PDB file of N, CA and C in Angstrom:
ATOM      1  N   THR L   1     183.184 127.407 171.589  1.00 63.00           N
ATOM      2  CA  THR L   1     182.720 127.229 170.161  1.00 63.00           C
ATOM      3  C   THR L   1     181.329 126.624 170.178  1.00 63.00           C
ATOM      4  N   HIS L   2     180.686 126.604 168.972  1.00 80.00           N
ATOM      5  CA  HIS L   2     179.403 126.012 168.784  1.00 80.00           C
ATOM      6  C   HIS L   2     179.456 124.861 167.872  1.00 80.00           C
ATOM      7  N   ASP L   3     180.536 124.148 167.839  1.00 85.00           N
ATOM      8  CA  ASP L   3     180.589 123.047 166.850  1.00 85.00           C
ATOM      9  C   ASP L   3     179.925 121.871 167.332  1.00 85.00           C
ATOM     10  N   ARG L   4     178.784 121.463 166.626  1.00 85.00           N
ATOM     11  CA  ARG L   4     177.977 120.350 167.017  1.00 85.00           C
ATOM     12  C   ARG L   4     178.441 118.986 166.447  1.00 85.00           C
ATOM     13  N   ILE L   5     179.467 119.064 165.480  1.00 90.00           N
ATOM     14  CA  ILE L   5     179.909 117.870 164.756  1.00 90.00           C
ATOM     15  C   ILE L   5     181.259 117.379 165.470  1.00 90.00           C
ATOM     16  N   THR L   6     182.152 118.325 165.774  1.00 87.00           N
ATOM     17  CA  THR L   6     183.368 117.916 166.516  1.00 87.00           C
ATOM     18  C   THR L   6     183.479 118.607 167.795  1.00 87.00           C
ATOM     19  N   PRO L   7     183.040 117.999 168.930  1.00 85.00           N
ATOM     20  CA  PRO L   7     183.134 118.597 170.166  1.00 85.00           C
ATOM     21  C   PRO L   7     184.595 118.971 170.599  1.00 85.00           C
ATOM     22  N   SER L   8     184.728 119.950 171.435  1.00 82.00           N
ATOM     23  CA  SER L   8     186.158 120.418 171.894  1.00 82.00           C
ATOM     24  C   SER L   8     187.008 119.239 172.405  1.00 82.00           C
ATOM     25  N   ALA L   9     186.333 118.306 173.111  1.00 86.00           N
ATOM     26  CA  ALA L   9     187.214 117.235 173.645  1.00 86.00           C
ATOM     27  C   ALA L   9     187.829 116.286 172.535  1.00 86.00           C
ATOM     28  N   THR L  10     186.983 116.152 171.505  1.00 88.00           N
ATOM     29  CA  THR L  10     187.444 115.370 170.360  1.00 88.00           C
ATOM     30  C   THR L  10     188.579 116.134 169.640  1.00 88.00           C
ATOM     31  N   ALA L  11     188.428 117.318 169.415  1.00 84.00           N
ATOM     32  CA  ALA L  11     189.501 118.165 168.846  1.00 84.00           C
ATOM     33  C   ALA L  11     190.702 118.218 169.746  1.00 84.00           C
ATOM     34  N   LEU L  12     190.631 118.207 170.996  1.00 86.00           N
ATOM     35  CA  LEU L  12     191.812 118.129 171.936  1.00 86.00           C
ATOM     36  C   LEU L  12     192.503 116.736 171.846  1.00 86.00           C
ATOM     37  N   ARG L  13     191.745 115.708 171.764  1.00 90.00           N
ATOM     38  CA  ARG L  13     192.415 114.431 171.546  1.00 90.00           C
ATOM     39  C   ARG L  13     193.172 114.316 170.308  1.00 90.00           C
ATOM     40  N   ALA L  14     192.545 114.863 169.117  1.00 89.00           N
ATOM     41  CA  ALA L  14     193.214 114.874 167.885  1.00 89.00           C
ATOM     42  C   ALA L  14     194.526 115.682 167.860  1.00 89.00           C
ATOM     43  N   ARG L  15     194.494 116.848 168.558  1.00 88.00           N
ATOM     44  CA  ARG L  15     195.629 117.675 168.678  1.00 88.00           C
ATOM     45  C   ARG L  15     196.891 116.932 169.437  1.00 88.00           C
ATOM     46  N   LYS L  16     196.470 116.220 170.404  1.00 91.00           N
ATOM     47  CA  LYS L  16     197.545 115.490 171.209  1.00 91.00           C
ATOM     48  C   LYS L  16     198.169 114.463 170.286  1.00 91.00           C
ATOM     49  N   MET L  17     197.589 114.017 169.281  1.00 94.00           N
ATOM     50  CA  MET L  17     198.124 112.973 168.363  1.00 94.00           C
ATOM     51  C   MET L  17     198.932 113.544 167.278  1.00 94.00           C
ATOM     52  N   LEU L  18     198.896 114.969 167.082  1.00 93.00           N
ATOM     53  CA  LEU L  18     199.574 115.597 166.041  1.00 93.00           C
ATOM     54  C   LEU L  18     200.720 116.411 166.613  1.00 93.00           C
ATOM     55  N   PRO L  19     201.930 115.952 166.605  1.00 89.00           N
ATOM     56  CA  PRO L  19     203.025 116.788 167.129  1.00 89.00           C
ATOM     57  C   PRO L  19     203.154 118.157 166.416  1.00 89.00           C
ATOM     58  N   GLY L  20     203.239 119.201 167.260  1.00 87.00           N
ATOM     59  CA  GLY L  20     203.388 120.564 166.728  1.00 87.00           C
ATOM     60  C   GLY L  20     202.134 121.185 166.420  1.00 87.00           C
ATOM     61  N   ALA L  21     200.976 120.570 166.498  1.00 87.00           N
ATOM     62  CA  ALA L  21     199.668 121.074 166.253  1.00 87.00           C
ATOM     63  C   ALA L  21     199.287 121.988 167.389  1.00 87.00           C
ATOM     64  N   ARG L  22     198.400 122.912 167.059  1.00 85.00           N
ATOM     65  CA  ARG L  22     197.725 123.668 168.156  1.00 85.00           C
ATOM     66  C   ARG L  22     196.382 123.813 167.823  1.00 85.00           C
ATOM     67  N   GLN L  23     195.583 124.020 168.899  1.00 86.00           N
ATOM     68  CA  GLN L  23     194.095 124.096 168.770  1.00 86.00           C
ATOM     69  C   GLN L  23     193.727 125.528 169.152  1.00 86.00           C
ATOM     70  N   VAL L  24     192.964 126.122 168.248  1.00 89.00           N
ATOM     71  CA  VAL L  24     192.469 127.506 168.451  1.00 89.00           C
ATOM     72  C   VAL L  24     190.913 127.484 168.459  1.00 89.00           C
ATOM     73  N   GLN L  25     190.388 128.013 169.547  1.00 89.00           N
ATOM     74  CA  GLN L  25     188.901 128.132 169.639  1.00 89.00           C
ATOM     75  C   GLN L  25     188.517 129.529 169.140  1.00 89.00           C
ATOM     76  N   LEU L  26     187.578 129.557 168.133  1.00 92.00           N
ATOM     77  CA  LEU L  26     187.186 130.821 167.573  1.00 92.00           C
ATOM     78  C   LEU L  26     185.745 131.185 168.087  1.00 92.00           C
ATOM     79  N   PRO L  27     185.688 132.217 168.958  1.00 93.00           N
ATOM     80  CA  PRO L  27     184.393 132.540 169.541  1.00 93.00           C
ATOM     81  C   PRO L  27     183.287 132.720 168.532  1.00 93.00           C
ATOM     82  N   GLY L  28     182.137 132.089 168.748  1.00 91.00           N
ATOM     83  CA  GLY L  28     180.969 132.328 167.915  1.00 91.00           C
ATOM     84  C   GLY L  28     180.943 131.424 166.639  1.00 91.00           C
ATOM     85  N   CYS L  29     181.982 130.569 166.487  1.00 93.00           N
ATOM     86  CA  CYS L  29     182.199 129.761 165.284  1.00 93.00           C
ATOM     87  C   CYS L  29     181.774 128.356 165.547  1.00 93.00           C
ATOM     88  N   GLY L  30     181.197 127.685 164.596  1.00 92.00           N
ATOM     89  CA  GLY L  30     180.856 126.303 164.636  1.00 92.00           C
ATOM     90  C   GLY L  30     181.785 125.456 163.854  1.00 92.00           C
ATOM     91  N   HIS L  31     181.270 124.404 163.170  1.00 92.00           N
ATOM     92  CA  HIS L  31     182.116 123.450 162.409  1.00 92.00           C
ATOM     93  C   HIS L  31     182.657 124.114 161.160  1.00 92.00           C
ATOM     94  N   LEU L  32     182.050 125.066 160.683  1.00 94.00           N
ATOM     95  CA  LEU L  32     182.568 125.787 159.416  1.00 94.00           C
ATOM     96  C   LEU L  32     182.948 127.200 159.719  1.00 94.00           C
ATOM     97  N   PRO L  33     184.011 127.452 160.473  1.00 95.00           N
ATOM     98  CA  PRO L  33     184.315 128.840 160.900  1.00 95.00           C
ATOM     99  C   PRO L  33     184.503 129.765 159.760  1.00 95.00           C
ATOM    100  N   MET L  34     184.936 129.305 158.637  1.00 96.00           N
ATOM    101  CA  MET L  34     185.200 130.226 157.545  1.00 96.00           C
ATOM    102  C   MET L  34     183.940 130.790 157.011  1.00 96.00           C
ATOM    103  N   TYR L  35     182.742 130.210 157.295  1.00 97.00           N
ATOM    104  CA  TYR L  35     181.432 130.790 156.858  1.00 97.00           C
ATOM    105  C   TYR L  35     180.959 131.618 158.037  1.00 97.00           C
ATOM    106  N   ASP L  36     181.171 131.163 159.304  1.00 97.00           N
ATOM    107  CA  ASP L  36     180.720 131.948 160.457  1.00 97.00           C
ATOM    108  C   ASP L  36     181.382 133.271 160.573  1.00 97.00           C
ATOM    109  N   ASP L  37     182.636 133.297 160.451  1.00 97.00           N
ATOM    110  CA  ASP L  37     183.378 134.606 160.636  1.00 97.00           C
ATOM    111  C   ASP L  37     184.711 134.554 159.783  1.00 97.00           C
ATOM    112  N   PRO L  38     184.565 134.729 158.583  1.00 98.00           N
ATOM    113  CA  PRO L  38     185.723 134.684 157.624  1.00 98.00           C
ATOM    114  C   PRO L  38     186.830 135.577 158.077  1.00 98.00           C
ATOM    115  N   GLU L  39     186.600 136.831 158.544  1.00 98.00           N
ATOM    116  CA  GLU L  39     187.590 137.688 158.849  1.00 98.00           C
ATOM    117  C   GLU L  39     188.422 137.212 160.059  1.00 98.00           C
ATOM    118  N   LEU L  40     187.785 136.596 161.038  1.00 98.00           N
ATOM    119  CA  LEU L  40     188.418 136.032 162.189  1.00 98.00           C
ATOM    120  C   LEU L  40     189.328 134.926 161.847  1.00 98.00           C
ATOM    121  N   VAL L  41     188.874 134.018 160.881  1.00 98.00           N
ATOM    122  CA  VAL L  41     189.622 132.896 160.405  1.00 98.00           C
ATOM    123  C   VAL L  41     190.805 133.439 159.621  1.00 98.00           C
ATOM    124  N   ALA L  42     190.659 134.339 158.769  1.00 98.00           N
ATOM    125  CA  ALA L  42     191.794 134.856 158.012  1.00 98.00           C
ATOM    126  C   ALA L  42     192.940 135.436 158.895  1.00 98.00           C
ATOM    127  N   GLN L  43     192.436 136.131 159.932  1.00 97.00           N
ATOM    128  CA  GLN L  43     193.324 136.920 160.869  1.00 97.00           C
ATOM    129  C   GLN L  43     194.000 135.860 161.625  1.00 97.00           C
ATOM    130  N   THR L  44     193.319 134.825 162.109  1.00 96.00           N
ATOM    131  CA  THR L  44     194.016 133.694 162.899  1.00 96.00           C
ATOM    132  C   THR L  44     194.986 132.980 162.055  1.00 96.00           C
ATOM    133  N   LEU L  45     194.738 132.661 160.817  1.00 95.00           N
ATOM    134  CA  LEU L  45     195.667 132.006 159.872  1.00 95.00           C
ATOM    135  C   LEU L  45     196.869 132.845 159.585  1.00 95.00           C
ATOM    136  N   LEU L  46     196.757 134.165 159.424  1.00 96.00           N
ATOM    137  CA  LEU L  46     197.809 134.963 159.217  1.00 96.00           C
ATOM    138  C   LEU L  46     198.759 135.164 160.440  1.00 96.00           C
ATOM    139  N   GLU L  47     198.111 135.241 161.581  1.00 94.00           N
ATOM    140  CA  GLU L  47     198.812 135.317 162.933  1.00 94.00           C
ATOM    141  C   GLU L  47     199.703 133.881 163.128  1.00 94.00           C
ATOM    142  N   ALA L  48     199.099 132.851 162.733  1.00 91.00           N
ATOM    143  CA  ALA L  48     199.750 131.465 163.004  1.00 91.00           C
ATOM    144  C   ALA L  48     200.867 131.349 161.965  1.00 91.00           C
ATOM    145  N   SER L  49     200.831 131.821 160.793  1.00 91.00           N
ATOM    146  CA  SER L  49     201.779 131.656 159.889  1.00 91.00           C
ATOM    147  C   SER L  49     203.019 132.569 159.911  1.00 91.00           C
ATOM    148  N   GLY L  50     202.858 133.511 160.826  1.00 83.00           N
ATOM    149  CA  GLY L  50     204.011 134.406 161.047  1.00 83.00           C
ATOM    150  C   GLY L  50     203.884 135.500 160.089  1.00 83.00           C
TER     151      GLY L  50
END
């Protein structure tokens, strides 16, 4: 990812503190993935929600 605000290592630490959470890296997206690739974000959310 290209997130300059929340590095992957920080996101990983946060995920470990949230039981049941999962981390998904969205290729080509930065801190605001819904602006970078709205279709990819929508598809990812739909897949995660079942």
